[in-house]
PDB file of C-alpha atoms in Angstrom:
ATOM      1  CA  UNK Q  12     -71.865  77.503  52.860  1.00 82.00           C
ATOM      2  CA  UNK Q  13     -72.785  80.575  54.880  1.00 90.00           C
ATOM      3  CA  UNK Q  14     -71.928  84.049  53.613  1.00 95.00           C
ATOM      4  CA  UNK Q  15     -72.392  87.374  55.309  1.00 97.00           C
ATOM      5  CA  UNK Q  16     -73.714  90.221  53.182  1.00 97.00           C
ATOM      6  CA  UNK Q  17     -73.363  93.710  54.586  1.00 98.00           C
ATOM      7  CA  UNK Q  18     -75.313  96.838  53.743  1.00 98.00           C
ATOM      8  CA  UNK Q  19     -73.968  99.475  51.386  1.00 97.00           C
ATOM      9  CA  UNK Q  20     -71.627 102.362  51.993  1.00 97.00           C
ATOM     10  CA  UNK Q  21     -72.740 105.336  54.044  1.00 97.00           C
ATOM     11  CA  UNK Q  22     -71.899 109.019  54.094  1.00 98.00           C
ATOM     12  CA  UNK Q  23     -72.867 110.806  57.272  1.00 98.00           C
ATOM     13  CA  UNK Q  24     -72.314 114.191  58.878  1.00 98.00           C
ATOM     14  CA  UNK Q  25     -70.669 114.635  62.285  1.00 98.00           C
ATOM     15  CA  UNK Q  26     -73.129 114.088  65.088  1.00 98.00           C
ATOM     16  CA  UNK Q  27     -75.331 111.783  63.047  1.00 98.00           C
ATOM     17  CA  UNK Q  28     -75.968 108.081  63.624  1.00 98.00           C
ATOM     18  CA  UNK Q  29     -75.594 105.126  61.307  1.00 98.00           C
ATOM     19  CA  UNK Q  30     -77.090 101.645  61.233  1.00 98.00           C
ATOM     20  CA  UNK Q  31     -75.218  98.895  59.404  1.00 98.00           C
ATOM     21  CA  UNK Q  32     -76.597  95.455  58.708  1.00 98.00           C
ATOM     22  CA  UNK Q  33     -75.062  92.038  58.246  1.00 98.00           C
ATOM     23  CA  UNK Q  34     -77.235  89.304  56.743  1.00 96.00           C
ATOM     24  CA  UNK Q  35     -76.414  85.626  56.871  1.00 95.00           C
ATOM     25  CA  UNK Q  36     -77.027  84.131  53.464  1.00 93.00           C
ATOM     26  CA  UNK Q  37     -77.770  80.428  53.346  1.00 84.00           C
ATOM     27  CA  UNK Q  38     -78.129  79.941  57.078  1.00 86.00           C
ATOM     28  CA  UNK Q  39     -78.737  81.631  60.393  1.00 88.00           C
ATOM     29  CA  UNK Q  40     -75.979  82.790  62.713  1.00 91.00           C
ATOM     30  CA  UNK Q  41     -76.561  79.669  64.820  1.00 89.00           C
ATOM     31  CA  UNK Q  42     -74.852  79.700  68.198  1.00 90.00           C
ATOM     32  CA  UNK Q  43     -71.959  81.863  67.116  1.00 94.00           C
ATOM     33  CA  UNK Q  44     -71.130  85.338  68.345  1.00 96.00           C
ATOM     34  CA  UNK Q  45     -71.132  88.001  65.649  1.00 97.00           C
ATOM     35  CA  UNK Q  46     -68.448  90.628  66.038  1.00 98.00           C
ATOM     36  CA  UNK Q  47     -68.243  94.074  64.543  1.00 98.00           C
ATOM     37  CA  UNK Q  48     -64.699  95.124  63.698  1.00 98.00           C
ATOM     38  CA  UNK Q  49     -63.575  98.273  61.941  1.00 98.00           C
ATOM     39  CA  UNK Q  50     -60.456  99.498  60.178  1.00 98.00           C
ATOM     40  CA  UNK Q  51     -59.817 103.204  59.803  1.00 97.00           C
ATOM     41  CA  UNK Q  52     -57.534 104.315  56.956  1.00 96.00           C
ATOM     42  CA  UNK Q  53     -53.969 103.296  57.693  1.00 94.00           C
ATOM     43  CA  UNK Q  54     -54.921 101.798  61.036  1.00 95.00           C
ATOM     44  CA  UNK Q  55     -55.157  98.352  62.554  1.00 96.00           C
ATOM     45  CA  UNK Q  56     -58.315  96.348  63.097  1.00 97.00           C
ATOM     46  CA  UNK Q  57     -60.400  97.549  66.030  1.00 98.00           C
ATOM     47  CA  UNK Q  58     -62.964  95.420  67.845  1.00 98.00           C
ATOM     48  CA  UNK Q  59     -66.270  97.145  68.622  1.00 98.00           C
ATOM     49  CA  UNK Q  60     -68.417  94.456  70.185  1.00 98.00           C
ATOM     50  CA  UNK Q  61     -70.362  91.255  69.615  1.00 97.00           C
ATOM     51  CA  UNK Q  62     -73.786  89.714  69.968  1.00 97.00           C
ATOM     52  CA  UNK Q  63     -74.433  86.099  70.855  1.00 95.00           C
ATOM     53  CA  UNK Q  64     -76.804  84.855  68.167  1.00 93.00           C
ATOM     54  CA  UNK Q  65     -78.118  82.150  70.493  1.00 91.00           C
ATOM     55  CA  UNK Q  66     -79.236  84.289  73.433  1.00 91.00           C
ATOM     56  CA  UNK Q  67     -78.880  87.955  72.353  1.00 93.00           C
ATOM     57  CA  UNK Q  68     -76.192  88.567  74.953  1.00 94.00           C
ATOM     58  CA  UNK Q  69     -73.923  91.458  73.984  1.00 96.00           C
ATOM     59  CA  UNK Q  70     -70.463  92.699  74.877  1.00 96.00           C
ATOM     60  CA  UNK Q  71     -69.005  96.043  73.842  1.00 97.00           C
ATOM     61  CA  UNK Q  72     -65.626  97.700  73.747  1.00 97.00           C
ATOM     62  CA  UNK Q  73     -65.222 100.408  76.361  1.00 96.00           C
ATOM     63  CA  UNK Q  74     -63.633 102.531  73.623  1.00 95.00           C
ATOM     64  CA  UNK Q  75     -67.071 103.328  72.263  1.00 92.00           C
ATOM     65  CA  UNK Q  76     -68.588 104.380  75.589  1.00 75.00           C
ATOM     66  CA  UNK Q  77     -72.241 103.574  74.927  1.00 91.00           C
ATOM     67  CA  UNK Q  78     -72.153 104.867  71.317  1.00 97.00           C
ATOM     68  CA  UNK Q  79     -72.497 101.381  69.876  1.00 98.00           C
ATOM     69  CA  UNK Q  80     -75.420  98.976  70.008  1.00 98.00           C
ATOM     70  CA  UNK Q  81     -75.604  95.558  68.356  1.00 98.00           C
ATOM     71  CA  UNK Q  82     -78.942  93.832  67.833  1.00 97.00           C
ATOM     72  CA  UNK Q  83     -80.348  90.927  65.863  1.00 95.00           C
ATOM     73  CA  UNK Q  84     -83.678  90.366  64.191  1.00 92.00           C
ATOM     74  CA  UNK Q  85     -85.940  87.594  65.459  1.00 83.00           C
ATOM     75  CA  UNK Q  86     -85.219  85.370  62.485  1.00 85.00           C
ATOM     76  CA  UNK Q  87     -81.575  85.366  63.578  1.00 83.00           C
ATOM     77  CA  UNK Q  88     -80.469  86.053  60.021  1.00 91.00           C
ATOM     78  CA  UNK Q  89     -79.583  89.742  60.259  1.00 96.00           C
ATOM     79  CA  UNK Q  90     -77.417  91.547  62.790  1.00 97.00           C
ATOM     80  CA  UNK Q  91     -77.427  95.313  63.106  1.00 98.00           C
ATOM     81  CA  UNK Q  92     -74.826  97.698  64.450  1.00 98.00           C
ATOM     82  CA  UNK Q  93     -75.838 101.219  65.450  1.00 98.00           C
ATOM     83  CA  UNK Q  94     -73.166 103.842  66.013  1.00 98.00           C
ATOM     84  CA  UNK Q  95     -74.218 107.253  67.325  1.00 98.00           C
ATOM     85  CA  UNK Q  96     -72.594 110.679  67.686  1.00 97.00           C
ATOM     86  CA  UNK Q  97     -70.396 110.104  64.659  1.00 98.00           C
ATOM     87  CA  UNK Q  98     -67.071 111.899  64.356  1.00 97.00           C
ATOM     88  CA  UNK Q  99     -64.627 112.130  61.474  1.00 98.00           C
ATOM     89  CA  UNK Q 100     -62.512 109.544  63.317  1.00 97.00           C
ATOM     90  CA  UNK Q 101     -65.316 107.020  62.752  1.00 98.00           C
ATOM     91  CA  UNK Q 102     -64.536 107.021  59.034  1.00 98.00           C
ATOM     92  CA  UNK Q 103     -63.591 103.407  58.440  1.00 98.00           C
ATOM     93  CA  UNK Q 104     -64.478 100.117  56.826  1.00 98.00           C
ATOM     94  CA  UNK Q 105     -66.780  98.166  59.137  1.00 98.00           C
ATOM     95  CA  UNK Q 106     -66.896  94.375  59.094  1.00 98.00           C
ATOM     96  CA  UNK Q 107     -69.118  91.781  60.714  1.00 98.00           C
ATOM     97  CA  UNK Q 108     -67.618  88.370  61.441  1.00 98.00           C
ATOM     98  CA  UNK Q 109     -68.661  85.233  63.297  1.00 97.00           C
ATOM     99  CA  UNK Q 110     -66.669  83.467  65.983  1.00 97.00           C
ATOM    100  CA  UNK Q 111     -67.041  80.583  68.397  1.00 94.00           C
ATOM    101  CA  UNK Q 112     -66.956  81.868  71.965  1.00 92.00           C
ATOM    102  CA  UNK Q 113     -66.770  79.243  74.679  1.00 90.00           C
ATOM    103  CA  UNK Q 114     -69.007  79.855  77.705  1.00 84.00           C
ATOM    104  CA  UNK Q 115     -68.341  76.775  79.780  1.00 85.00           C
ATOM    105  CA  UNK Q 116     -66.089  73.801  80.321  1.00 86.00           C
ATOM    106  CA  UNK Q 117     -62.442  73.432  79.434  1.00 87.00           C
ATOM    107  CA  UNK Q 118     -62.418  76.281  76.927  1.00 89.00           C
ATOM    108  CA  UNK Q 119     -64.374  78.857  78.917  1.00 89.00           C
ATOM    109  CA  UNK Q 120     -63.647  82.415  77.834  1.00 90.00           C
ATOM    110  CA  UNK Q 121     -61.863  81.454  74.655  1.00 95.00           C
ATOM    111  CA  UNK Q 122     -62.452  82.848  71.174  1.00 94.00           C
ATOM    112  CA  UNK Q 123     -61.616  80.455  68.335  1.00 96.00           C
ATOM    113  CA  UNK Q 124     -61.205  83.031  65.600  1.00 97.00           C
ATOM    114  CA  UNK Q 125     -63.407  84.957  63.185  1.00 98.00           C
ATOM    115  CA  UNK Q 126     -63.857  82.485  60.378  1.00 97.00           C
ATOM    116  CA  UNK Q 127     -66.561  84.079  58.219  1.00 97.00           C
ATOM    117  CA  UNK Q 128     -66.547  87.784  57.424  1.00 98.00           C
ATOM    118  CA  UNK Q 129     -68.833  90.174  55.626  1.00 98.00           C
ATOM    119  CA  UNK Q 130     -67.479  92.086  52.658  1.00 98.00           C
ATOM    120  CA  UNK Q 131     -67.153  95.302  54.641  1.00 98.00           C
ATOM    121  CA  UNK Q 132     -69.073  98.578  54.620  1.00 98.00           C
ATOM    122  CA  UNK Q 133     -67.365 101.920  54.149  1.00 98.00           C
ATOM    123  CA  UNK Q 134     -68.637 104.667  56.413  1.00 98.00           C
ATOM    124  CA  UNK Q 135     -67.461 108.187  55.686  1.00 98.00           C
ATOM    125  CA  UNK Q 136     -68.106 110.930  58.214  1.00 98.00           C
ATOM    126  CA  UNK Q 137     -67.601 114.415  56.857  1.00 97.00           C
ATOM    127  CA  UNK Q 138     -69.261 117.784  57.032  1.00 96.00           C
TER     128      UNK Q 138
ATOM    129  CA  UNK O   7     -51.115 101.814  70.801  1.00 82.00           C
ATOM    130  CA  UNK O   8     -52.194  98.192  70.442  1.00 90.00           C
ATOM    131  CA  UNK O   9     -52.259  95.845  73.406  1.00 94.00           C
ATOM    132  CA  UNK O  10     -50.607  93.218  71.212  1.00 98.00           C
ATOM    133  CA  UNK O  11     -47.345  94.351  69.634  1.00 98.00           C
ATOM    134  CA  UNK O  12     -46.304  93.279  66.151  1.00 98.00           C
ATOM    135  CA  UNK O  13     -43.397  94.437  63.989  1.00 98.00           C
ATOM    136  CA  UNK O  14     -44.653  96.942  61.403  1.00 97.00           C
ATOM    137  CA  UNK O  15     -43.050  95.073  58.535  1.00 98.00           C
ATOM    138  CA  UNK O  16     -41.180  91.939  57.544  1.00 98.00           C
ATOM    139  CA  UNK O  17     -39.863  90.800  54.203  1.00 97.00           C
ATOM    140  CA  UNK O  18     -38.458  87.746  52.517  1.00 97.00           C
ATOM    141  CA  UNK O  19     -37.613  86.370  49.126  1.00 97.00           C
ATOM    142  CA  UNK O  20     -39.738  83.735  47.412  1.00 97.00           C
ATOM    143  CA  UNK O  21     -39.092  80.323  48.919  1.00 97.00           C
ATOM    144  CA  UNK O  22     -37.730  81.724  52.150  1.00 98.00           C
ATOM    145  CA  UNK O  23     -39.382  81.701  55.574  1.00 98.00           C
ATOM    146  CA  UNK O  24     -40.487  84.587  57.725  1.00 98.00           C
ATOM    147  CA  UNK O  25     -41.658  84.850  61.312  1.00 98.00           C
ATOM    148  CA  UNK O  26     -44.104  87.450  62.579  1.00 98.00           C
ATOM    149  CA  UNK O  27     -44.163  87.965  66.333  1.00 98.00           C
ATOM    150  CA  UNK O  28     -47.057  89.064  68.526  1.00 98.00           C
ATOM    151  CA  UNK O  29     -46.121  90.175  72.021  1.00 98.00           C
ATOM    152  CA  UNK O  30     -48.740  90.575  74.705  1.00 98.00           C
ATOM    153  CA  UNK O  31     -48.883  90.386  78.475  1.00 97.00           C
ATOM    154  CA  UNK O  32     -50.175  88.546  81.502  1.00 97.00           C
ATOM    155  CA  UNK O  33     -53.784  89.563  80.936  1.00 97.00           C
ATOM    156  CA  UNK O  34     -54.032  88.243  77.383  1.00 97.00           C
ATOM    157  CA  UNK O  35     -51.629  85.776  75.793  1.00 98.00           C
ATOM    158  CA  UNK O  36     -49.915  85.099  79.117  1.00 97.00           C
ATOM    159  CA  UNK O  37     -53.266  84.309  80.717  1.00 96.00           C
ATOM    160  CA  UNK O  38     -53.774  81.474  78.261  1.00 96.00           C
ATOM    161  CA  UNK O  39     -56.203  83.131  75.877  1.00 97.00           C
ATOM    162  CA  UNK O  40     -55.998  81.826  72.344  1.00 97.00           C
ATOM    163  CA  UNK O  41     -54.154  83.733  69.664  1.00 98.00           C
ATOM    164  CA  UNK O  42     -55.730  83.835  66.216  1.00 98.00           C
ATOM    165  CA  UNK O  43     -54.036  85.104  63.068  1.00 98.00           C
ATOM    166  CA  UNK O  44     -55.544  86.802  60.037  1.00 98.00           C
ATOM    167  CA  UNK O  45     -54.298  87.568  56.540  1.00 98.00           C
ATOM    168  CA  UNK O  46     -55.652  90.802  55.096  1.00 98.00           C
ATOM    169  CA  UNK O  47     -55.322  91.585  51.423  1.00 96.00           C
ATOM    170  CA  UNK O  48     -56.288  95.030  50.084  1.00 90.00           C
ATOM    171  CA  UNK O  49     -59.957  95.500  49.251  1.00 90.00           C
ATOM    172  CA  UNK O  50     -60.912  92.169  50.834  1.00 95.00           C
ATOM    173  CA  UNK O  51     -62.100  91.001  54.235  1.00 96.00           C
ATOM    174  CA  UNK O  52     -59.539  89.531  56.634  1.00 97.00           C
ATOM    175  CA  UNK O  53     -59.104  85.766  56.442  1.00 98.00           C
ATOM    176  CA  UNK O  54     -58.545  83.508  59.437  1.00 98.00           C
ATOM    177  CA  UNK O  55     -55.357  81.510  58.846  1.00 98.00           C
ATOM    178  CA  UNK O  56     -54.498  80.276  62.351  1.00 98.00           C
ATOM    179  CA  UNK O  57     -57.064  79.463  65.020  1.00 98.00           C
ATOM    180  CA  UNK O  58     -56.518  78.758  68.709  1.00 97.00           C
ATOM    181  CA  UNK O  59     -52.755  79.316  68.664  1.00 97.00           C
ATOM    182  CA  UNK O  60     -51.798  76.672  66.119  1.00 97.00           C
ATOM    183  CA  UNK O  61     -54.758  75.188  64.224  1.00 97.00           C
ATOM    184  CA  UNK O  62     -55.107  75.751  60.499  1.00 98.00           C
ATOM    185  CA  UNK O  63     -58.655  76.132  59.219  1.00 97.00           C
ATOM    186  CA  UNK O  64     -59.577  74.005  56.257  1.00 96.00           C
ATOM    187  CA  UNK O  65     -58.011  75.253  53.048  1.00 96.00           C
ATOM    188  CA  UNK O  66     -55.117  77.128  54.639  1.00 98.00           C
ATOM    189  CA  UNK O  67     -51.801  75.826  53.277  1.00 97.00           C
ATOM    190  CA  UNK O  68     -49.513  74.048  55.718  1.00 97.00           C
ATOM    191  CA  UNK O  69     -46.884  76.671  54.904  1.00 98.00           C
ATOM    192  CA  UNK O  70     -48.607  78.691  57.625  1.00 98.00           C
ATOM    193  CA  UNK O  71     -48.053  77.684  61.243  1.00 98.00           C
ATOM    194  CA  UNK O  72     -48.595  79.266  64.625  1.00 98.00           C
ATOM    195  CA  UNK O  73     -47.071  78.846  68.047  1.00 98.00           C
ATOM    196  CA  UNK O  74     -47.366  80.399  71.475  1.00 97.00           C
ATOM    197  CA  UNK O  75     -44.973  80.744  74.384  1.00 94.00           C
ATOM    198  CA  UNK O  76     -45.465  82.629  77.625  1.00 94.00           C
ATOM    199  CA  UNK O  77     -46.721  86.102  76.691  1.00 97.00           C
ATOM    200  CA  UNK O  78     -46.035  85.958  72.968  1.00 98.00           C
ATOM    201  CA  UNK O  79     -47.064  84.158  69.826  1.00 98.00           C
ATOM    202  CA  UNK O  80     -45.547  83.688  66.389  1.00 98.00           C
ATOM    203  CA  UNK O  81     -46.767  83.115  62.856  1.00 98.00           C
ATOM    204  CA  UNK O  82     -44.305  81.337  60.576  1.00 98.00           C
ATOM    205  CA  UNK O  83     -44.719  81.315  56.821  1.00 98.00           C
ATOM    206  CA  UNK O  84     -42.437  78.944  54.947  1.00 98.00           C
ATOM    207  CA  UNK O  85     -41.849  78.704  51.212  1.00 98.00           C
ATOM    208  CA  UNK O  86     -42.882  82.315  50.643  1.00 98.00           C
ATOM    209  CA  UNK O  87     -44.980  82.981  47.574  1.00 97.00           C
ATOM    210  CA  UNK O  88     -45.874  86.249  45.905  1.00 97.00           C
ATOM    211  CA  UNK O  89     -49.513  85.853  46.903  1.00 96.00           C
ATOM    212  CA  UNK O  90     -48.512  85.838  50.590  1.00 97.00           C
ATOM    213  CA  UNK O  91     -47.828  89.561  50.364  1.00 97.00           C
ATOM    214  CA  UNK O  92     -50.439  91.024  52.715  1.00 98.00           C
ATOM    215  CA  UNK O  93     -51.019  92.479  56.166  1.00 98.00           C
ATOM    216  CA  UNK O  94     -51.106  89.991  59.034  1.00 98.00           C
ATOM    217  CA  UNK O  95     -52.864  90.574  62.343  1.00 98.00           C
ATOM    218  CA  UNK O  96     -52.816  88.651  65.600  1.00 98.00           C
ATOM    219  CA  UNK O  97     -55.853  88.690  67.876  1.00 98.00           C
ATOM    220  CA  UNK O  98     -56.611  87.532  71.397  1.00 98.00           C
ATOM    221  CA  UNK O  99     -58.704  88.437  74.421  1.00 97.00           C
ATOM    222  CA  UNK O 100     -57.607  90.692  77.249  1.00 97.00           C
ATOM    223  CA  UNK O 101     -59.161  90.055  80.654  1.00 95.00           C
ATOM    224  CA  UNK O 102     -58.094  93.394  82.134  1.00 96.00           C
ATOM    225  CA  UNK O 103     -59.780  95.303  79.326  1.00 96.00           C
ATOM    226  CA  UNK O 104     -62.552  92.734  79.013  1.00 95.00           C
ATOM    227  CA  UNK O 105     -62.130  93.109  75.279  1.00 96.00           C
ATOM    228  CA  UNK O 106     -61.130  91.306  72.129  1.00 97.00           C
ATOM    229  CA  UNK O 107     -57.810  92.833  71.052  1.00 98.00           C
ATOM    230  CA  UNK O 108     -55.825  92.957  67.831  1.00 98.00           C
ATOM    231  CA  UNK O 109     -52.184  93.534  67.144  1.00 98.00           C
ATOM    232  CA  UNK O 110     -51.121  96.562  65.153  1.00 98.00           C
ATOM    233  CA  UNK O 111     -50.567  94.487  62.051  1.00 98.00           C
ATOM    234  CA  UNK O 112     -47.471  93.471  60.090  1.00 98.00           C
ATOM    235  CA  UNK O 113     -46.981  94.159  56.405  1.00 98.00           C
ATOM    236  CA  UNK O 114     -45.288  91.248  54.660  1.00 98.00           C
ATOM    237  CA  UNK O 115     -43.379  92.102  51.513  1.00 98.00           C
ATOM    238  CA  UNK O 116     -42.249  89.313  49.230  1.00 97.00           C
ATOM    239  CA  UNK O 117     -39.113  90.610  47.551  1.00 95.00           C
TER     240      UNK O 117
END
């Protein structure tokens, strides 16, 4: 029974960078993609990007314009998300979550839903 | 402004049914991309309750069902219970944005 354990809360100043981690407990990430999704106070969920745990391929939201980078350690048990040039608007709860993304065949391009989530990490950006 | 549009709130009495809509367009739901639904309770991580338009993951009660038609999707919750009170989000993929997209979320109140 895989669980995702995220790193602890962060307080950062505007302009700083933050690295969050997401560790798979009890397994590796396998051939899933691992998304990062955030929720600012009072806002909806916002997708930031994903990494394919099988081949390290990545895909990012254009909303973050090269501020975000998602990587994985070689053991394929921990995924990292780096966010640079932090602004107060980046104050949010950040989640990692796995998903099945279909690359070929009848289901190509489909996402089957984020079925395992980390507990969330609160990032506060304030001067 | 979310690419997928949901009503901000819905409500129903215990035992009743509610429907939450998710309206998209030709580059997401209308293009055939799956719609997934999540239940989000305060201070917890979102939970996948409907996968690939209408599949229920293991452990999700059959009171929850999903459907899709043209450029929209719906989540139906029957036999409302107090513990269903939560925020619900739809999610799909948008080929024009080349991005995973979420709806704005719907707050369900059980009266």
